[in-house]
Amino acid sequence: MSEKKKKKFRINITPDECKGCGRCIYSCPVKVLSLTNKVNSMGIVYAQYNGADCIGCGSCFYACPEPGAITIYEIKPDEKGKE
Amino acid sequence: MSKEEIKFGRSKGFFETFERRPGPIKKNMHYCPGCGHGILHKLVAEALVDLEMQDKMIFISPVGCSVFAYYYFDCGGISVPHGRAPAVATGLLRANPDSYVISYQGDGDLGAIGLNNFLQAANRGENLTVCFVNNAIYGMTSGQMAPTTLIGHKTATSPYGRTVTNEGFPLKVAEMVAALESPVYVERVALTSTKNIRSARRALRKGLTNMKEKKGFSLIEFLSGCPINLKKSAEATDEWIEEEMIPYFPLGCLKDIADERDKIIRPIPIFDKEKVTKALLESAGNIKFGDKQTKLRKDLRIKCAGFGGQGVLSLGMMIAAMGQSRNINVSWLPSYGPEMRGGTANCSVVMSNDIIGTPIVIETNILITMNQPSMDKFLPDLATKGILLYDSTSIKPPKTKSRVYAVEATRIALDIGNIKCANSVIMGAFAACLKGFELENYEGAFEEAIKTTFRKKPQLIDMNILAFRKGKDSVKTVNV
Ligand SMILES: Cc1ncc(C[n+]2csc(CCOP(=O)(O)OP(=O)(O)O)c2C)c(N)n1
Ligand code: SF4
Ligand code: SF4
Ligand code: SF4
Ligand SMILES: [Mg+2]
């Protein structure tokens, strides 16, 4: 349990609320976001989370101009410390 | 198994879904991709909740791209004409000093059409937070030059680039407001990098906290991106703001004296109808409202018209004074051309047993004219069952179905020896036309009114009463 105190996070980008501006992507300090090669229902190429290493800093959330496109979750281990 | 907790997510300061927004998209906003308005809206929504200001907040949506901001915030909202947010905010705050108001304004709205309203509100120290979104352009109307447009910047209305010689330097709003005495807090921030957005968040909260603590006026100027009109990506827009705008519009706090200032306590407004009436009447000189009021059969809407110098305004004043002496509610509204003598002049008098709404008279039921142009102008507005009274010294008999009375007012006044008492002759004629029609003891009322009107020139009273009596005896019925 060497990394026992390290918090874990993930983010979700709702495709239909994203306008593909890229603000979250260049604001992320650990570069874990990118544009997809898919379009949402508005016909916009949207952003996505690469799936790992989010540090939960909130930069992408405040950079994003849409109210609910981005949600950042803290993953809390259960009592036994498992994920 | 693990549990998840939302660390950053959609704020409860926003409506869950944007039902007011037309069309199928109800979760995101109408702004272009990467627009600074969206970034700021999120900071506002979050602050409303965290500072517990939602229930008392009225968010003012301006004219500009943020005209639809009321679609989004779960708090009170109001839309206002271009540039008028600080004036409306003043009304809201004075009527209800416990409410909170955000005046959200663009650079066109605040810096151009609304600059006066804004500066006056700042200078009065209204307990208001102004969010000034400086994107250096008219965004909504697609890219015209704003007061804050940078030198050299090409826009739809500065196609060769703004120049100092032609358009002057970009307006430094924050510096200007910081120089005033009243404002307690002025800061300029930028909606660009994470660091800058975080300080924008702090500044906004500081402004709102000042309002909550009734410390007065706070201005936060947000340098904000309009990628569409700049024709740049969001990232290049941020770079442009940091490299081009910030050197001219430096970031930072320009004034913060909220701690030194006491709470603003303004008089508590009165809404109770009886108290308002009492307060108004007290200032008008202790008239007993509704007491022994002469009953009118219907409201009188009177127009007296002639040329300046004929005394039509004082004629109206005498008629109003006559009504007032019988405790009838009256209003008197003068209207005259720029020339004091020789131009046209008229006044509107309303008499009512009820409270008078508008003092403006359009449809008249009594028209008094003292020269031909006034007759031609106002006769079409006379009600069919109305009364017309005119000075037949110079006016030709009109064609009308209304009741018509004529008196040679100017002629009689000249015979008495002073052309200026023609209006009192008319008063006499007017009293005769009303005989048996509207008022009891009307003659006494009119004579009293003459005495009231000339109380500061007592030497004129007798002559005018003589003129009044002659007018009463000389009036001719032209058509009944
Ligand atoms: C009385 C009036 N004059 C002019 C307009 C046209 N008009 C609409 S928005 C706007 C300028 C908006 O610019 P700004 O305040 O900077 O807001 P932005 O869209 O950039 O956020 C103008 C001139 C109007 N709607 N009403
Ligand atoms: S929270 Fe921070 S680390 Fe995670 S995706 Fe957003 S910007 Fe990147
Ligand atoms: S900042 Fe928001 S709208 Fe822009 S790409 Fe990222 S998620 Fe989409
Ligand atoms: S025109 Fe500019 S200010 Fe208006 S919504 Fe688009 S990006 Fe925002
Ligand atoms: Mg603008």
Coordinates of C-alpha atoms and ligand atoms in Angstrom, one line a residue:
Chain A
M1 CA 0.0 0.0 0.0
S2 CA 2.7 2.5 -0.9
E3 CA 0.3 4.9 -2.7
K4 CA -2.3 4.6 0.0
K5 CA -3.1 8.3 0.4
K6 CA -3.2 9.2 -3.3
K7 CA -6.8 10.3 -4.4
K8 CA -8.2 8.9 -7.6
F9 CA -10.4 10.8 -10.1
R10 CA -12.1 10.4 -13.4
I11 CA -13.9 12.8 -15.6
N12 CA -16.9 12.5 -17.9
I13 CA -17.7 14.6 -20.9
T14 CA -21.3 14.4 -22.1
P15 CA -21.0 14.4 -25.9
D16 CA -24.2 16.3 -26.6
E17 CA -23.2 19.1 -24.2
C18 CA -19.8 19.6 -25.7
K19 CA -19.2 22.2 -28.4
G20 CA -15.7 21.0 -29.2
C21 CA -14.0 24.3 -28.5
G22 CA -10.9 22.5 -27.1
R23 CA -10.6 24.7 -24.0
C24 CA -10.6 21.7 -21.7
I25 CA -7.9 20.0 -23.8
Y26 CA -5.3 22.8 -23.6
S27 CA -6.1 23.6 -20.0
C28 CA -5.5 20.1 -18.7
P29 CA -2.1 20.1 -17.0
V30 CA -1.6 16.4 -17.5
K31 CA -2.9 16.2 -21.1
V32 CA -5.4 13.5 -20.6
L33 CA -8.1 15.0 -22.9
S34 CA -8.4 15.0 -26.6
L35 CA -11.0 15.5 -29.4
T36 CA -12.7 12.4 -30.7
N37 CA -13.1 11.6 -34.3
K38 CA -16.9 11.4 -33.8
V39 CA -19.6 14.0 -34.0
N40 CA -22.4 14.5 -31.5
S41 CA -26.1 15.2 -32.2
M42 CA -25.3 18.8 -33.0
G43 CA -22.8 17.6 -35.6
I44 CA -19.8 18.8 -33.5
V45 CA -16.6 16.9 -33.0
Y46 CA -16.5 16.6 -29.2
A47 CA -13.9 16.1 -26.5
Q48 CA -13.2 13.0 -24.5
Y49 CA -11.2 11.7 -21.5
N50 CA -8.4 9.3 -22.4
G51 CA -9.4 7.1 -19.5
A52 CA -6.6 7.4 -17.0
D53 CA -4.4 9.7 -14.9
C54 CA -6.8 12.6 -14.2
I55 CA -5.6 14.4 -11.1
G56 CA -8.9 16.0 -10.4
C57 CA -7.5 19.6 -10.6
G58 CA -10.7 21.1 -12.0
S59 CA -8.9 23.1 -14.7
C60 CA -11.0 21.5 -17.5
F61 CA -14.2 22.2 -15.6
Y62 CA -13.6 25.9 -15.2
A63 CA -12.1 26.2 -18.7
C64 CA -15.3 24.7 -20.2
P65 CA -18.0 27.3 -21.1
E66 CA -20.8 24.8 -20.9
P67 CA -22.6 24.2 -17.6
G68 CA -22.7 20.4 -17.5
A69 CA -20.5 19.1 -20.3
I70 CA -17.8 18.1 -17.8
T71 CA -18.2 16.3 -14.5
I72 CA -15.2 15.4 -12.4
Y73 CA -15.6 12.5 -9.9
E74 CA -13.5 11.5 -7.0
I75 CA -13.2 7.8 -6.8
K76 CA -13.4 6.8 -3.1
P77 CA -12.1 3.4 -2.1
D78 CA -14.6 1.3 0.0
E79 CA -13.8 0.3 3.6
K80 CA -11.4 -2.5 2.6
G81 CA -9.5 0.0 0.5
K82 CA -10.4 -1.7 -2.8
E83 CA -11.4 0.1 -5.9
Chain B
M1 CA -16.6 -1.8 -5.3
S2 CA -16.0 1.9 -4.9
K3 CA -18.0 5.0 -4.4
E4 CA -17.9 8.1 -6.5
E5 CA -18.4 11.6 -5.5
I6 CA -18.8 14.6 -7.8
K7 CA -16.0 17.0 -7.2
F8 CA -16.9 19.5 -10.0
G9 CA -20.2 19.3 -11.8
R10 CA -23.2 21.2 -13.1
S11 CA -24.0 24.0 -10.6
K12 CA -27.4 24.2 -8.9
G13 CA -27.2 27.9 -9.7
F14 CA -28.3 26.9 -13.2
F15 CA -31.7 25.5 -14.0
E16 CA -31.6 21.7 -14.4
T17 CA -32.8 22.1 -18.0
F18 CA -33.1 25.3 -19.8
E19 CA -36.8 25.3 -20.6
R20 CA -36.9 28.9 -21.7
R21 CA -34.4 28.2 -24.4
P22 CA -36.2 27.6 -27.7
G23 CA -35.4 24.5 -29.8
P24 CA -34.4 21.0 -28.8
I25 CA -31.1 21.8 -26.9
K26 CA -32.0 22.3 -23.3
K27 CA -28.8 21.5 -21.4
N28 CA -26.2 23.8 -22.9
M29 CA -26.2 27.5 -23.6
H30 CA -26.6 29.5 -26.8
Y31 CA -23.1 30.9 -26.9
C32 CA -20.5 30.1 -29.6
P33 CA -17.9 27.4 -28.9
G34 CA -15.2 28.8 -26.5
C35 CA -17.1 32.0 -25.6
G36 CA -16.0 33.8 -22.4
H37 CA -19.7 34.4 -21.5
G38 CA -20.1 30.7 -20.8
I39 CA -17.0 30.6 -18.5
L40 CA -18.3 33.6 -16.5
H41 CA -21.8 32.2 -16.3
K42 CA -20.4 29.1 -14.6
L43 CA -18.6 31.2 -12.0
V44 CA -21.7 33.2 -11.4
A45 CA -23.9 30.1 -11.0
E46 CA -21.5 28.5 -8.6
A47 CA -21.1 31.7 -6.5
L48 CA -24.9 32.2 -6.2
V49 CA -25.2 28.8 -4.5
D50 CA -22.0 29.0 -2.4
L51 CA -22.8 32.5 -1.1
E52 CA -26.5 31.6 -0.6
M53 CA -27.7 34.5 -2.7
Q54 CA -30.0 32.7 -5.2
D55 CA -33.3 33.6 -3.5
K56 CA -32.7 37.3 -3.3
M57 CA -30.7 37.7 -6.5
I58 CA -32.0 39.5 -9.6
F59 CA -29.7 38.9 -12.5
I60 CA -30.0 41.6 -15.2
S61 CA -29.6 40.4 -18.8
P62 CA -28.4 43.1 -21.0
V63 CA -28.6 43.6 -24.8
G64 CA -25.7 41.8 -26.4
C65 CA -24.8 38.1 -26.7
S66 CA -25.9 37.6 -23.0
V67 CA -29.4 38.9 -23.7
F68 CA -30.7 35.4 -23.0
A69 CA -28.8 34.9 -19.7
Y70 CA -32.2 34.7 -18.0
Y71 CA -32.7 31.3 -19.6
Y72 CA -30.0 29.9 -17.4
F73 CA -29.8 31.1 -13.9
D74 CA -32.0 29.7 -11.2
C75 CA -32.6 33.1 -9.6
G76 CA -34.7 36.2 -10.3
G77 CA -34.1 37.7 -13.7
I78 CA -35.0 40.7 -15.8
S79 CA -34.1 41.8 -19.3
V80 CA -33.5 45.5 -20.0
P81 CA -33.0 47.8 -22.9
H82 CA -29.5 48.3 -24.2
G83 CA -27.3 50.0 -21.6
R84 CA -30.0 50.4 -19.0
A85 CA -29.0 47.7 -16.6
P86 CA -27.6 50.0 -13.9
A87 CA -30.7 52.3 -14.0
V88 CA -33.0 49.3 -13.6
A89 CA -30.7 47.9 -10.9
T90 CA -31.0 51.2 -9.1
G91 CA -34.8 51.0 -9.2
L92 CA -34.8 47.4 -7.9
L93 CA -32.3 48.1 -5.2
R94 CA -34.0 51.3 -4.0
A95 CA -37.4 49.6 -4.0
N96 CA -36.1 46.6 -2.2
P97 CA -32.7 47.3 -0.5
D98 CA -32.5 43.7 0.7
S99 CA -32.4 42.3 -2.8
Y100 CA -29.1 41.5 -4.6
V101 CA -28.6 42.6 -8.2
I102 CA -26.0 41.6 -10.8
S103 CA -25.7 44.0 -13.7
Y104 CA -24.1 41.9 -16.4
Q105 CA -23.0 44.0 -19.3
G106 CA -20.8 43.9 -22.4
D107 CA -18.4 46.6 -23.6
G108 CA -20.9 48.0 -26.1
D109 CA -23.7 47.9 -23.6
L110 CA -21.7 49.4 -20.7
G111 CA -19.0 51.4 -22.5
A112 CA -21.0 52.9 -25.4
I113 CA -24.8 53.3 -25.2
G114 CA -25.0 52.8 -21.4
L115 CA -21.9 54.6 -20.2
N116 CA -23.8 57.4 -18.5
N117 CA -26.2 55.1 -16.7
F118 CA -23.3 53.0 -15.5
L119 CA -21.1 55.8 -14.3
Q120 CA -23.9 57.5 -12.5
A121 CA -24.8 54.3 -10.7
A122 CA -21.1 53.8 -9.8
N123 CA -20.9 57.3 -8.6
R124 CA -24.0 57.0 -6.4
G125 CA -22.5 53.9 -4.9
E126 CA -25.5 51.7 -5.5
N127 CA -25.2 48.4 -3.6
L128 CA -24.6 46.6 -6.9
T129 CA -22.1 44.2 -8.5
V130 CA -21.4 44.9 -12.1
C131 CA -19.9 42.1 -14.2
F132 CA -18.4 43.9 -17.2
V133 CA -17.5 41.5 -20.0
N134 CA -14.9 43.2 -22.1
N135 CA -14.4 41.2 -25.3
A136 CA -13.3 44.3 -27.2
I137 CA -16.0 43.9 -29.8
Y138 CA -19.8 44.1 -30.4
G139 CA -20.2 40.3 -30.4
M140 CA -24.0 39.9 -30.9
T141 CA -24.2 42.3 -33.9
S142 CA -21.2 40.4 -35.5
G143 CA -18.1 42.3 -34.8
Q144 CA -18.4 46.1 -34.8
M145 CA -15.8 48.3 -33.1
A146 CA -16.4 48.7 -29.3
P147 CA -15.1 51.5 -27.1
T148 CA -12.6 48.9 -25.8
T149 CA -11.4 47.7 -29.3
L150 CA -7.6 47.8 -29.4
I151 CA -5.6 50.2 -31.6
G152 CA -4.9 48.7 -34.9
H153 CA -7.7 46.1 -34.6
K154 CA -9.8 45.7 -37.8
T155 CA -13.5 45.3 -37.2
A156 CA -16.6 45.7 -39.3
T157 CA -16.7 49.4 -38.5
S158 CA -12.9 50.0 -38.4
P159 CA -11.9 48.1 -41.6
Y160 CA -8.5 49.7 -41.7
G161 CA -7.9 49.2 -38.0
R162 CA -8.8 51.5 -35.0
T163 CA -6.6 54.5 -34.9
V164 CA -6.0 57.0 -32.1
T165 CA -6.6 59.9 -34.4
N166 CA -9.9 58.6 -35.6
E167 CA -11.5 56.8 -32.7
G168 CA -9.3 57.6 -29.7
F169 CA -7.7 55.3 -27.2
P170 CA -9.6 52.2 -26.0
L171 CA -11.7 53.0 -22.9
K172 CA -10.2 52.0 -19.6
V173 CA -13.4 51.4 -17.7
A174 CA -11.9 49.9 -14.5
E175 CA -9.4 52.8 -14.2
M176 CA -12.1 55.3 -14.7
V177 CA -14.4 53.8 -12.0
A178 CA -11.5 53.3 -9.6
A179 CA -11.0 57.1 -9.7
L180 CA -14.5 57.8 -8.4
E181 CA -15.0 58.1 -4.6
S182 CA -18.1 55.8 -4.2
P183 CA -17.1 52.4 -5.6
V184 CA -15.6 50.1 -3.0
Y185 CA -14.0 47.5 -5.2
V186 CA -12.7 47.5 -8.7
E187 CA -10.7 44.7 -10.2
R188 CA -9.7 43.5 -13.7
V189 CA -9.4 39.8 -14.4
A190 CA -9.2 37.6 -17.5
L191 CA -11.2 34.5 -18.5
T192 CA -8.2 32.7 -20.1
S193 CA -5.8 30.3 -18.3
T194 CA -6.7 28.3 -15.3
K195 CA -4.8 30.7 -13.1
N196 CA -6.6 33.7 -14.5
I197 CA -10.0 32.0 -14.3
R198 CA -9.3 31.2 -10.6
S199 CA -8.6 34.8 -9.8
A200 CA -11.7 35.8 -11.8
R201 CA -13.7 33.5 -9.5
R202 CA -12.2 35.0 -6.4
A203 CA -12.9 38.6 -7.7
L204 CA -16.5 37.8 -8.5
R205 CA -17.1 36.4 -5.1
K206 CA -15.5 39.4 -3.5
G207 CA -17.8 41.7 -5.4
L208 CA -20.9 39.6 -4.5
T209 CA -19.8 39.5 -0.8
N210 CA -19.5 43.3 -0.8
M211 CA -23.1 43.5 -2.0
K212 CA -24.2 40.9 0.6
E213 CA -22.6 43.0 3.3
K214 CA -24.2 46.2 1.8
K215 CA -20.8 47.8 1.2
G216 CA -21.8 49.4 -2.1
F217 CA -20.6 49.4 -5.7
S218 CA -18.2 46.7 -7.0
L219 CA -17.0 46.5 -10.6
I220 CA -15.2 43.4 -12.0
E221 CA -14.0 43.8 -15.5
F222 CA -13.6 40.4 -17.2
L223 CA -11.3 40.3 -20.3
S224 CA -13.2 37.7 -22.3
G225 CA -12.8 35.9 -25.6
C226 CA -15.1 36.2 -28.6
P227 CA -13.4 33.6 -30.8
I228 CA -16.0 33.9 -33.6
N229 CA -15.5 37.5 -34.2
L230 CA -11.7 37.3 -33.7
K231 CA -11.8 34.5 -36.3
K232 CA -9.4 32.5 -34.0
S233 CA -9.6 29.2 -32.2
A234 CA -10.3 29.3 -28.5
E235 CA -6.7 28.7 -27.7
A236 CA -5.5 31.5 -30.1
T237 CA -8.1 33.8 -28.6
D238 CA -6.6 33.2 -25.1
E239 CA -3.2 33.9 -26.4
W240 CA -4.5 37.1 -28.1
I241 CA -6.0 38.3 -24.9
E242 CA -2.8 37.6 -22.9
E243 CA -0.5 39.1 -25.5
E244 CA -2.5 42.0 -26.9
M245 CA -5.3 42.9 -24.4
I246 CA -3.6 42.5 -21.1
P247 CA -0.6 44.9 -21.9
Y248 CA -3.2 47.6 -22.5
F249 CA -5.7 46.5 -19.9
P250 CA -3.5 45.3 -17.1
L251 CA -5.0 42.8 -14.7
G252 CA -5.2 43.4 -11.0
C253 CA -7.1 45.1 -8.2
L254 CA -7.4 48.8 -8.7
K255 CA -9.4 49.6 -5.6
D256 CA -10.5 47.7 -2.5
I257 CA -11.8 49.8 0.4
A258 CA -14.8 47.8 1.4
D259 CA -13.4 47.2 4.9
E260 CA -13.2 50.9 5.4
R261 CA -16.7 51.6 4.5
D262 CA -19.8 51.4 6.7
K263 CA -22.9 49.5 5.6
I264 CA -25.1 51.5 3.2
I265 CA -28.4 52.2 4.8
R266 CA -30.9 53.9 2.6
P267 CA -34.5 55.0 3.6
I268 CA -36.9 52.1 3.8
P269 CA -39.3 52.5 0.9
I270 CA -43.1 52.8 1.6
F271 CA -45.5 50.6 -0.4
D272 CA -48.6 50.9 1.8
K273 CA -51.2 52.8 -0.3
E274 CA -52.5 55.0 2.5
K275 CA -49.0 55.9 3.7
V276 CA -47.9 56.8 0.2
T277 CA -50.9 59.0 -0.3
K278 CA -50.4 60.7 3.0
A279 CA -46.7 61.3 2.3
L280 CA -47.5 62.8 -1.1
L281 CA -50.2 65.0 0.2
E282 CA -48.1 66.2 3.1
S283 CA -45.5 67.4 0.7
A284 CA -48.2 69.1 -1.3
G285 CA -49.3 71.1 1.7
N286 CA -51.7 69.3 3.9
I287 CA -54.7 69.0 1.6
K288 CA -57.4 66.8 3.1
F289 CA -57.8 64.1 0.5
G290 CA -61.3 63.3 -0.6
D291 CA -62.8 65.5 2.1
K292 CA -65.9 67.5 1.0
Q293 CA -65.0 66.8 -2.6
T294 CA -67.3 68.3 -5.2
K295 CA -68.6 65.4 -7.3
L296 CA -68.0 65.6 -11.1
R297 CA -70.3 63.8 -13.4
K298 CA -67.3 62.6 -15.3
D299 CA -63.6 63.4 -15.5
L300 CA -62.8 66.7 -17.3
R301 CA -59.9 66.5 -19.7
I302 CA -59.3 70.1 -20.7
K303 CA -56.9 71.6 -23.3
C304 CA -56.1 75.3 -23.3
A305 CA -54.2 76.4 -26.4
G306 CA -53.0 79.6 -28.0
F307 CA -49.7 81.4 -28.5
G308 CA -47.2 82.2 -25.8
G309 CA -48.0 85.4 -24.0
Q310 CA -51.8 85.0 -24.3
G311 CA -51.8 83.5 -20.8
V312 CA -53.1 80.0 -21.8
L313 CA -50.8 78.4 -19.2
S314 CA -52.1 80.6 -16.4
L315 CA -55.6 80.1 -17.7
G316 CA -55.1 76.3 -17.2
M317 CA -53.6 77.0 -13.8
M318 CA -56.6 79.0 -12.8
I319 CA -58.9 76.3 -13.9
A320 CA -56.9 73.7 -12.0
A321 CA -56.9 76.0 -8.9
M322 CA -60.6 76.2 -9.2
G323 CA -60.9 72.4 -9.1
Q324 CA -58.4 72.1 -6.3
S325 CA -60.3 74.5 -4.2
R326 CA -63.2 72.1 -4.4
N327 CA -61.0 69.2 -3.4
I328 CA -61.1 67.7 -6.8
N329 CA -57.9 66.0 -7.9
V330 CA -56.3 68.1 -10.6
S331 CA -53.2 67.9 -12.8
W332 CA -51.8 70.7 -15.0
L333 CA -49.2 70.0 -17.7
P334 CA -47.8 72.8 -19.8
S335 CA -46.4 72.3 -23.2
Y336 CA -44.7 75.1 -25.1
G337 CA -42.4 75.7 -28.0
P338 CA -38.8 76.8 -27.3
E339 CA -39.7 80.5 -27.9
M340 CA -41.2 82.0 -24.7
R341 CA -43.3 84.6 -26.5
G342 CA -45.0 84.3 -29.9
G343 CA -44.6 80.5 -30.2
T344 CA -47.4 78.1 -29.6
A345 CA -48.3 77.1 -26.1
N346 CA -50.9 74.8 -24.6
C347 CA -51.6 73.1 -21.4
S348 CA -53.6 70.1 -20.3
V349 CA -55.7 70.1 -17.2
V350 CA -57.3 67.0 -15.8
M351 CA -59.9 67.0 -13.1
S352 CA -61.2 63.9 -11.5
N353 CA -62.8 62.6 -8.3
D354 CA -60.5 59.6 -8.7
I355 CA -56.7 59.5 -8.7
I356 CA -55.3 60.9 -11.9
G357 CA -53.2 58.4 -13.9
T358 CA -51.8 60.4 -16.8
P359 CA -51.7 64.2 -16.9
I360 CA -51.5 64.0 -20.7
V361 CA -54.7 64.9 -22.5
I362 CA -55.2 63.6 -26.0
E363 CA -59.0 63.2 -26.3
T364 CA -60.4 66.4 -24.8
N365 CA -63.9 67.0 -23.6
I366 CA -63.3 70.7 -23.1
L367 CA -61.2 72.7 -25.6
I368 CA -60.3 76.3 -25.2
T369 CA -58.6 78.0 -28.1
M370 CA -57.2 81.5 -28.2
N371 CA -55.8 81.5 -31.8
Q372 CA -56.6 80.0 -35.1
P373 CA -53.6 77.6 -35.4
S374 CA -54.5 76.0 -32.0
M375 CA -58.1 75.6 -33.2
D376 CA -57.0 73.9 -36.3
K377 CA -54.6 71.7 -34.4
F378 CA -56.7 70.5 -31.5
L379 CA -60.3 70.6 -32.8
P380 CA -60.0 67.1 -34.3
D381 CA -59.3 65.7 -30.8
L382 CA -62.4 67.1 -29.2
A383 CA -65.0 64.6 -28.2
T384 CA -68.3 64.8 -30.1
K385 CA -70.2 65.6 -26.9
G386 CA -67.4 67.9 -25.8
I387 CA -67.4 71.7 -25.3
L388 CA -65.5 74.2 -27.4
L389 CA -64.9 77.7 -26.2
Y390 CA -62.9 80.1 -28.4
D391 CA -61.8 83.7 -28.7
S392 CA -63.9 85.1 -31.5
T393 CA -61.8 88.2 -31.8
S394 CA -59.5 86.5 -34.2
I395 CA -60.9 83.0 -34.8
K396 CA -63.3 82.0 -37.5
P397 CA -66.4 80.0 -36.4
P398 CA -65.5 76.3 -36.7
K399 CA -67.5 73.5 -38.3
T400 CA -68.1 71.0 -35.5
K401 CA -71.0 69.0 -33.9
S402 CA -69.7 69.7 -30.4
R403 CA -71.2 72.4 -28.2
V404 CA -69.6 75.7 -29.1
Y405 CA -69.3 78.9 -27.2
A406 CA -67.5 82.1 -28.3
V407 CA -66.3 85.1 -26.5
E408 CA -64.5 88.2 -27.9
A409 CA -61.9 87.8 -25.2
T410 CA -59.1 89.9 -26.6
R411 CA -61.5 92.6 -27.7
I412 CA -63.0 92.8 -24.1
A413 CA -59.6 92.7 -22.5
L414 CA -58.5 95.6 -24.7
D415 CA -61.6 97.5 -23.7
I416 CA -60.8 97.0 -20.0
G417 CA -57.4 98.3 -20.8
N418 CA -55.0 95.3 -20.6
I419 CA -54.8 92.6 -23.2
K420 CA -53.2 90.3 -20.7
C421 CA -56.5 89.8 -18.9
A422 CA -58.0 88.1 -22.0
N423 CA -57.5 84.8 -20.2
S424 CA -59.6 85.9 -17.3
V425 CA -62.3 86.9 -19.8
I426 CA -62.1 83.3 -21.1
M427 CA -62.4 82.1 -17.5
G428 CA -65.6 84.0 -17.1
A429 CA -66.9 82.6 -20.4
F430 CA -65.9 79.1 -19.2
A431 CA -67.7 79.5 -16.0
A432 CA -70.8 80.4 -18.0
C433 CA -70.5 77.4 -20.3
L434 CA -70.3 75.1 -17.3
K435 CA -73.3 76.7 -15.7
G436 CA -75.7 74.1 -14.4
F437 CA -73.5 71.5 -15.9
E438 CA -70.8 70.4 -13.6
L439 CA -70.2 72.4 -10.4
E440 CA -72.1 73.9 -7.6
N441 CA -71.2 77.5 -6.7
Y442 CA -68.9 77.6 -9.7
E443 CA -68.6 81.3 -9.7
G444 CA -67.3 81.5 -6.2
A445 CA -64.9 78.8 -7.1
F446 CA -63.6 80.6 -10.1
E447 CA -63.2 83.9 -8.3
E448 CA -61.3 82.2 -5.6
A449 CA -59.1 80.6 -8.2
I450 CA -58.3 84.0 -9.7
K451 CA -57.3 85.3 -6.2
T452 CA -55.1 82.2 -5.7
T453 CA -53.4 82.6 -9.0
F454 CA -52.7 86.3 -8.6
R455 CA -51.9 86.1 -4.8
K456 CA -48.4 87.4 -5.5
K457 CA -49.7 90.3 -7.7
P458 CA -52.7 91.6 -5.7
Q459 CA -52.9 94.8 -7.7
L460 CA -54.1 92.6 -10.6
I461 CA -56.9 90.8 -8.8
D462 CA -59.7 93.4 -9.3
M463 CA -59.0 93.9 -13.0
N464 CA -59.1 90.2 -13.5
I465 CA -62.3 89.7 -11.6
L466 CA -63.8 92.4 -13.7
A467 CA -62.6 90.6 -16.8
F468 CA -64.0 87.4 -15.5
R469 CA -67.5 88.9 -15.0
K470 CA -67.5 90.5 -18.4
G471 CA -66.5 87.2 -20.0
K472 CA -69.3 85.5 -18.2
D473 CA -71.9 88.0 -19.4
S474 CA -70.6 88.2 -23.0
V475 CA -70.3 84.6 -23.9
K476 CA -72.3 83.6 -27.0
T477 CA -73.7 80.2 -27.7
V478 CA -72.8 79.4 -31.2
N479 CA -74.1 75.8 -31.4
V480 CA -75.5 73.6 -28.6
Ligands
LIG1 C1 -31.1 50.6 -28.5 C2 -30.3 49.6 -29.2 N1 -29.3 50.0 -30.0 C3 -28.5 49.1 -30.7 C4 -28.8 47.8 -30.6 C5 -28.0 46.9 -31.4 N2 -27.1 46.1 -30.6 C6 -27.4 44.9 -30.2 S1 -26.2 44.2 -29.3 C7 -25.2 45.5 -29.5 C8 -23.8 45.5 -29.0 C9 -23.5 44.4 -28.1 O1 -22.1 44.5 -27.8 P1 -21.6 44.2 -26.3 O2 -22.4 45.0 -25.3 O3 -20.2 44.4 -26.3 O4 -22.1 42.7 -26.0 P2 -21.4 41.3 -26.6 O5 -22.4 40.8 -27.6 O6 -20.1 41.6 -27.2 O7 -21.3 40.5 -25.4 C10 -25.8 46.5 -30.3 C11 -25.2 47.7 -30.7 C12 -29.9 47.4 -29.8 N3 -30.3 46.1 -29.7 N4 -30.6 48.3 -29.1
SF4_2 S1 -9.6 17.5 -13.8 FE1 -7.6 18.3 -14.3 S2 -6.4 16.5 -14.8 FE2 -8.5 15.9 -14.8 S3 -9.0 16.0 -16.9 FE3 -9.6 17.9 -16.0 S4 -7.9 19.3 -16.3 FE4 -7.2 17.2 -16.7
SF4_3 S1 -14.2 22.9 -23.0 FE1 -16.3 22.0 -22.8 S2 -17.3 22.4 -24.8 FE2 -15.1 22.9 -25.0 S3 -14.3 20.9 -25.9 FE3 -14.1 20.8 -23.7 S4 -16.0 19.8 -23.0 FE4 -16.3 20.5 -25.0
SF4_4 S1 -20.3 36.3 -30.8 FE1 -18.6 36.3 -29.4 S2 -19.4 37.0 -27.5 FE2 -21.2 36.4 -28.7 S3 -21.6 34.3 -28.2 FE3 -20.2 34.3 -30.0 S4 -18.2 34.2 -29.1 FE4 -19.6 34.8 -27.5
MG5 MG -18.6 43.0 -26.5

